[in-house]
Tab-separated table of C-alpha atoms in Angstrom:
chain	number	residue	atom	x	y	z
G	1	UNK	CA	0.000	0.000	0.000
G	2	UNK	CA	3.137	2.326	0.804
G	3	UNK	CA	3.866	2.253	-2.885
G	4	UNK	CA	-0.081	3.447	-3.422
G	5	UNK	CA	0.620	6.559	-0.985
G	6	UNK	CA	4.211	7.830	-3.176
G	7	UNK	CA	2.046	7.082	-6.753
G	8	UNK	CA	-0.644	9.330	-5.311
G	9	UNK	CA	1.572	12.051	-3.895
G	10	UNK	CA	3.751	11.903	-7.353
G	11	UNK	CA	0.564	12.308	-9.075
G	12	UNK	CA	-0.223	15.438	-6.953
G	13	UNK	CA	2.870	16.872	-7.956
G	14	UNK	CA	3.224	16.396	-11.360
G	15	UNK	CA	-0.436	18.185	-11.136
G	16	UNK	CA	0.422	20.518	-9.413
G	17	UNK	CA	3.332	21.644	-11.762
G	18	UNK	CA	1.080	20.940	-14.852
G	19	UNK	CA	-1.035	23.403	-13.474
G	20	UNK	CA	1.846	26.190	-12.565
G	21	UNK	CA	3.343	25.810	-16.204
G	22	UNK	CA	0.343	26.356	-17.666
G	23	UNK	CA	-0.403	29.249	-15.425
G	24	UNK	CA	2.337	30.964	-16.737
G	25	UNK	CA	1.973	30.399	-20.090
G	26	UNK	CA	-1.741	31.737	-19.950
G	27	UNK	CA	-1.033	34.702	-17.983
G	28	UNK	CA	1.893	35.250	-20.958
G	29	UNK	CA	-0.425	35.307	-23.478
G	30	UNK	CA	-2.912	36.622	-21.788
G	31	UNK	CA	-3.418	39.812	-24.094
G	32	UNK	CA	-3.206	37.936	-27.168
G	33	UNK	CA	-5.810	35.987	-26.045
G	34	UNK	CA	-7.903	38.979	-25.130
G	35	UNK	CA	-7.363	40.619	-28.581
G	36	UNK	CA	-8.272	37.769	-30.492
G	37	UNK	CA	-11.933	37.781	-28.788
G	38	UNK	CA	-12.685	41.497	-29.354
G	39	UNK	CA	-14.032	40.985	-32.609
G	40	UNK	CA	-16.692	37.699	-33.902
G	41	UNK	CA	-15.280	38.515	-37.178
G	42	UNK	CA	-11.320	38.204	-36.447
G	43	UNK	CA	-11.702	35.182	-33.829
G	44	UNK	CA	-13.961	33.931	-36.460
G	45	UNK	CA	-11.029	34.269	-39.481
G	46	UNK	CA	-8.794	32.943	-36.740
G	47	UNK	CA	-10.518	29.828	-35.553
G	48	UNK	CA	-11.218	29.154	-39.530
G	49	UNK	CA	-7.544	29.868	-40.671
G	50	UNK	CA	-6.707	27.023	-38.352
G	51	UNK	CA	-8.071	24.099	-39.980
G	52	UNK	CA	-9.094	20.792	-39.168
G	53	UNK	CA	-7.944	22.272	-35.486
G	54	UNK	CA	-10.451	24.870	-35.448
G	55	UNK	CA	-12.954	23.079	-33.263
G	56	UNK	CA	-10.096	21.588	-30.999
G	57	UNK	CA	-9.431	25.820	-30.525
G	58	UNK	CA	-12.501	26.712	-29.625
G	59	UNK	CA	-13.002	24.140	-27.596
G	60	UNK	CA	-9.619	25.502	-25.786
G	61	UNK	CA	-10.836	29.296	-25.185
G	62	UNK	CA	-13.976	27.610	-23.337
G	63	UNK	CA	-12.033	25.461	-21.164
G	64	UNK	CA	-9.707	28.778	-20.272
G	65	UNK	CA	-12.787	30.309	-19.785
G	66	UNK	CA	-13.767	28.071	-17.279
G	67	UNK	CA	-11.169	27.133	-15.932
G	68	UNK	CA	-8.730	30.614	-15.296
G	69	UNK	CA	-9.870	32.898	-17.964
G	70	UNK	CA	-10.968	36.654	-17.318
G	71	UNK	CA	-12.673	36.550	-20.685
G	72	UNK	CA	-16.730	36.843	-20.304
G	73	UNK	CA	-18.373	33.093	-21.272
G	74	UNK	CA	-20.923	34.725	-23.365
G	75	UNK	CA	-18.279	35.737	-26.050
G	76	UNK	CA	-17.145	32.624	-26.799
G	77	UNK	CA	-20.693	30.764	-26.352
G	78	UNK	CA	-21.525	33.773	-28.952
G	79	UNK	CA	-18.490	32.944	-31.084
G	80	UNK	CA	-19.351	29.158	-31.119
G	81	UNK	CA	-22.262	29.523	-33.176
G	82	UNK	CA	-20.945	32.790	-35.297
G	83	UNK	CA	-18.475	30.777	-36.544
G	84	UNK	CA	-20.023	27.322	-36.671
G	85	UNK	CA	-24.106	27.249	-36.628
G	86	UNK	CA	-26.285	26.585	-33.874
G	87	UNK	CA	-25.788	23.035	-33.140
G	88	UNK	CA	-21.994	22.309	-34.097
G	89	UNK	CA	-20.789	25.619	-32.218
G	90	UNK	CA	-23.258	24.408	-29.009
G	91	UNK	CA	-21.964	20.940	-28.953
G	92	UNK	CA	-18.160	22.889	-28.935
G	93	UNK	CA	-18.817	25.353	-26.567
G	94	UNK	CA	-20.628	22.839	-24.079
G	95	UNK	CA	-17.932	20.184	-24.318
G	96	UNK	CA	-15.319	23.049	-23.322
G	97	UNK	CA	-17.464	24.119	-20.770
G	98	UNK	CA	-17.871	20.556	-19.488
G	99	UNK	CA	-14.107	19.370	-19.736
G	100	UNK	CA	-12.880	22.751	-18.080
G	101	UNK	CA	-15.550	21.825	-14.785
G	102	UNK	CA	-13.798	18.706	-14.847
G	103	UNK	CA	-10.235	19.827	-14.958
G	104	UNK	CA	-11.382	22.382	-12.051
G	105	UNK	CA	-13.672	19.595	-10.077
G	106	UNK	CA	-10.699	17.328	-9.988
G	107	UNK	CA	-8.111	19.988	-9.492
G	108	UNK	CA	-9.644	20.611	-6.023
G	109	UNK	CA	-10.276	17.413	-4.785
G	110	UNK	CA	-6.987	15.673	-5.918
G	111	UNK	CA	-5.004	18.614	-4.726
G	112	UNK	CA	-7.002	19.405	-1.204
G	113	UNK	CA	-7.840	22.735	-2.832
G	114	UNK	CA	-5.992	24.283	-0.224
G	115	UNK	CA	-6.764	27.831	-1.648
G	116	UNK	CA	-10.406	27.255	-2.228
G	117	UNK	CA	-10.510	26.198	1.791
G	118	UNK	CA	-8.987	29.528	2.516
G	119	UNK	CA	-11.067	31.472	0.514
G	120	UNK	CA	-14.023	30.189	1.794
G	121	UNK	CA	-13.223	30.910	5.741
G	122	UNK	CA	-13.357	34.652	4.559
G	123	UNK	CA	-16.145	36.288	5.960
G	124	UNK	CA	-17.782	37.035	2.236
G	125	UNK	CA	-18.070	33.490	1.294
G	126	UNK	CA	-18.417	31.828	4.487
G	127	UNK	CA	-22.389	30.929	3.202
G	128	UNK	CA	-20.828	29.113	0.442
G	129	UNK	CA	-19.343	26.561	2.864
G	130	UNK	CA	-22.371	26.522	4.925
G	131	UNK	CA	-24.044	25.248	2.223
G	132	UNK	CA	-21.890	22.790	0.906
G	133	UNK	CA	-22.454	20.814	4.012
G	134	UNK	CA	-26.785	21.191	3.317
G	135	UNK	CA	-28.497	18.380	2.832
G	136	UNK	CA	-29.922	20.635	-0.269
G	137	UNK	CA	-26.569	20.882	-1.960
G	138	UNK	CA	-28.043	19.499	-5.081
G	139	UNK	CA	-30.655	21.815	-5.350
G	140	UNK	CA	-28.498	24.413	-4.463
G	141	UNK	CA	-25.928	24.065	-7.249
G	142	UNK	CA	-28.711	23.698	-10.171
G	143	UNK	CA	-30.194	27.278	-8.560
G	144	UNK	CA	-27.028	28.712	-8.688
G	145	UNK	CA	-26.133	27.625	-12.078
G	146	UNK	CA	-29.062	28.165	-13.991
G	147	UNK	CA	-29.824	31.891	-13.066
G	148	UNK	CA	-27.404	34.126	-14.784
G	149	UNK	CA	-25.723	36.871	-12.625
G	150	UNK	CA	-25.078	34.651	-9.716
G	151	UNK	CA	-21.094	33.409	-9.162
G	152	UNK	CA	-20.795	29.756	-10.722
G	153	UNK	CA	-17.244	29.360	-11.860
G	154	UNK	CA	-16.241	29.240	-7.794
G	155	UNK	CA	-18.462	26.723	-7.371
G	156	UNK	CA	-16.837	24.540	-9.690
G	157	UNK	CA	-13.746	24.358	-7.344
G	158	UNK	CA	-15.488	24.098	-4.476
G	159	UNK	CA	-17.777	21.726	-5.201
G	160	UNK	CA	-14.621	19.068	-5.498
G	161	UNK	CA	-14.311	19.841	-1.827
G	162	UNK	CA	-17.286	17.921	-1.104
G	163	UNK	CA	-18.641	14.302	-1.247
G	164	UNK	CA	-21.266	15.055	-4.413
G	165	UNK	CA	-20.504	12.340	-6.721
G	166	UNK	CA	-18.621	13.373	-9.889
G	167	UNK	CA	-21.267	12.018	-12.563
G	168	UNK	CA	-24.034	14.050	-10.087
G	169	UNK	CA	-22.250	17.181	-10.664
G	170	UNK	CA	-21.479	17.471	-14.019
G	171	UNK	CA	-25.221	16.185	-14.918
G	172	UNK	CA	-26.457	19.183	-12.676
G	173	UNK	CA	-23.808	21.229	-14.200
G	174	UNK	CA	-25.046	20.681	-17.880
G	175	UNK	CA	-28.933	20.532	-17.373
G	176	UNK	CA	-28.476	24.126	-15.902
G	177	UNK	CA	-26.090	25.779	-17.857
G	178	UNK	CA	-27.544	24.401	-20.979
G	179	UNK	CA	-30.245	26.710	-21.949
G	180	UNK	CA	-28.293	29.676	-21.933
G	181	UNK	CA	-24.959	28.177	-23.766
G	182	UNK	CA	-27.724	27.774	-26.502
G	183	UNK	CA	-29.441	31.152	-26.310
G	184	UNK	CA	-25.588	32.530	-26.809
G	185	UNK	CA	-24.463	30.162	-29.473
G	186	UNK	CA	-28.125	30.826	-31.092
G	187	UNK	CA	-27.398	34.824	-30.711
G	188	UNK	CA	-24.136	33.905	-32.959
G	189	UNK	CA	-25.402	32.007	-35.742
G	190	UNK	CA	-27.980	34.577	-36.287
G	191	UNK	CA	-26.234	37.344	-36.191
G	192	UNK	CA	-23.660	35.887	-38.710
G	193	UNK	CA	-26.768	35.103	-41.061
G	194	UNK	CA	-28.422	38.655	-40.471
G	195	UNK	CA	-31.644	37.188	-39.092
G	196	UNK	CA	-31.298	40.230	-36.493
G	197	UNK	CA	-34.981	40.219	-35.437
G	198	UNK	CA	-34.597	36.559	-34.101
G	199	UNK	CA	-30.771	38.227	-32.423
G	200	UNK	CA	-32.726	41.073	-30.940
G	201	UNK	CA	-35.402	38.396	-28.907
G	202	UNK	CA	-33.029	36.447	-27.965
G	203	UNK	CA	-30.610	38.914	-26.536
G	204	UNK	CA	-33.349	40.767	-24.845
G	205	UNK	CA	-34.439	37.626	-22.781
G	206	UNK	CA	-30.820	37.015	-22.178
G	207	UNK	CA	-30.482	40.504	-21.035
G	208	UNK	CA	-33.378	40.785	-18.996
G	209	UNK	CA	-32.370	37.341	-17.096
G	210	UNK	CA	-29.243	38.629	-16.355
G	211	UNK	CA	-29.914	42.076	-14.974
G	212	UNK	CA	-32.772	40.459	-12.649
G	213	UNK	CA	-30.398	38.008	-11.692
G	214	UNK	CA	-28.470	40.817	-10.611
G	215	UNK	CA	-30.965	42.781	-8.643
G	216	UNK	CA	-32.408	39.805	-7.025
G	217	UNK	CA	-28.744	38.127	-6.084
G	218	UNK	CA	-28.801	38.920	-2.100
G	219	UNK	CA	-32.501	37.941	-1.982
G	220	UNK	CA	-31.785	35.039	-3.821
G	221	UNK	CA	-28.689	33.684	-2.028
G	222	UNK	CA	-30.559	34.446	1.707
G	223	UNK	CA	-33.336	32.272	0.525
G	224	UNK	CA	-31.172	29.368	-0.498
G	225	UNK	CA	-28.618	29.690	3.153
């Protein structure tokens, strides 16, 4: 069993070091990254210039996003389908989404998550840990990650901190974020084929569900403590 305990410690560090290096590396090109997603039409001409790899590229800017990334979700859920239709650029966007939660899930639990522990003993997000001991856990995620304006990204980390089963997360995880990956990718396709009235619906819903998720945060978070 000894041998067990130095294969498991190995494998923390070689993680570990994986995930410095590649820390590094994203915080170098950090502003190229950035400038590529200003514009549909360059990341477009980018993603395209790149081939067969395109997808595989995409696919890489969502994991970033949800994984380390200061760049806002909705621009590359918008990209997704500017560049590739509704259903190919959802299917992209969604399995970037989904592999970066479980780079992050299992980031935190094989590691300890050390630094998610410590951030959640801070006085602003000491109802997050309260609440990841509820019996209502479940319930709680899916609320939190199907109303948009509420933190969800943190969650993903912390969630690896608990004893939610893996293939109980991610399910909960992709039922809820679902319908709004494909309201953005949906915004994207039609704006690339000018059907602007179907944009302007879309976007409006999108907008309205975000700005009351705003204004209703607090009252939503006290309800669910």
């Amino acid at each position: 069993m000894e041998w067990l305990s130095h294969k498991k410690r190995a494998g923390k560090i070689v993680l570990a070091c994986l995930g410095m290096v590649l820390t590094i590396l994203f915080l170098q090109y950090l502003p190229q990254l950035l400038k590529l997603t200003v514009s549909l039409e360059s990341f477009r001409e980018y993603i395209l210039s790149t081939g067969k790899l395109g997808p595989m590229i995409l696919v890489f800017f969502q994991v970033l996003q949800t994984v380390i990334a200061p760049i806002p979700g909705e621009v590359i859920q918008i990209a997704g389908g500017y560049i590739y239709g509704t259903t190919l650029g959802a299917l992209f966007v969604t399995g970037g989404m989904l592999l970066g939660a479980v780079m992050a899930f299992y980031f935190t639990r094989l590691l300890g998550g050390a630094f998610i522990e410590g951030l959640l003993t801070k006085d602003k997000f000491k109802w997050m840990a309260a609440m990841m001991d509820s019996s209502k856990f479940s319930v709680f995620l899916f609320i939190i990650f199907i109303i948009p304006g509420l933190p969800k990204d943190v969650f993903i980390y912390a969630a690896g901190l608990t004893t939610i089963k893996p293939l109980r997360f991610f399910a909960i995880l992709v039922i809820a974020r679902l319908p709004w990956l494909l309201a953005s990718v949906s915004i994207g396709a039609n704006i690339y084929h000018k059907n602007y009235g179907s944009t302007i619906v879309i976007s409006a819903i999108s907008v309205v569900a975000f700005v009351l998720g705003l204004i209703y945060k607090d009252k939503i978070m006290n309800r669910l403590r």
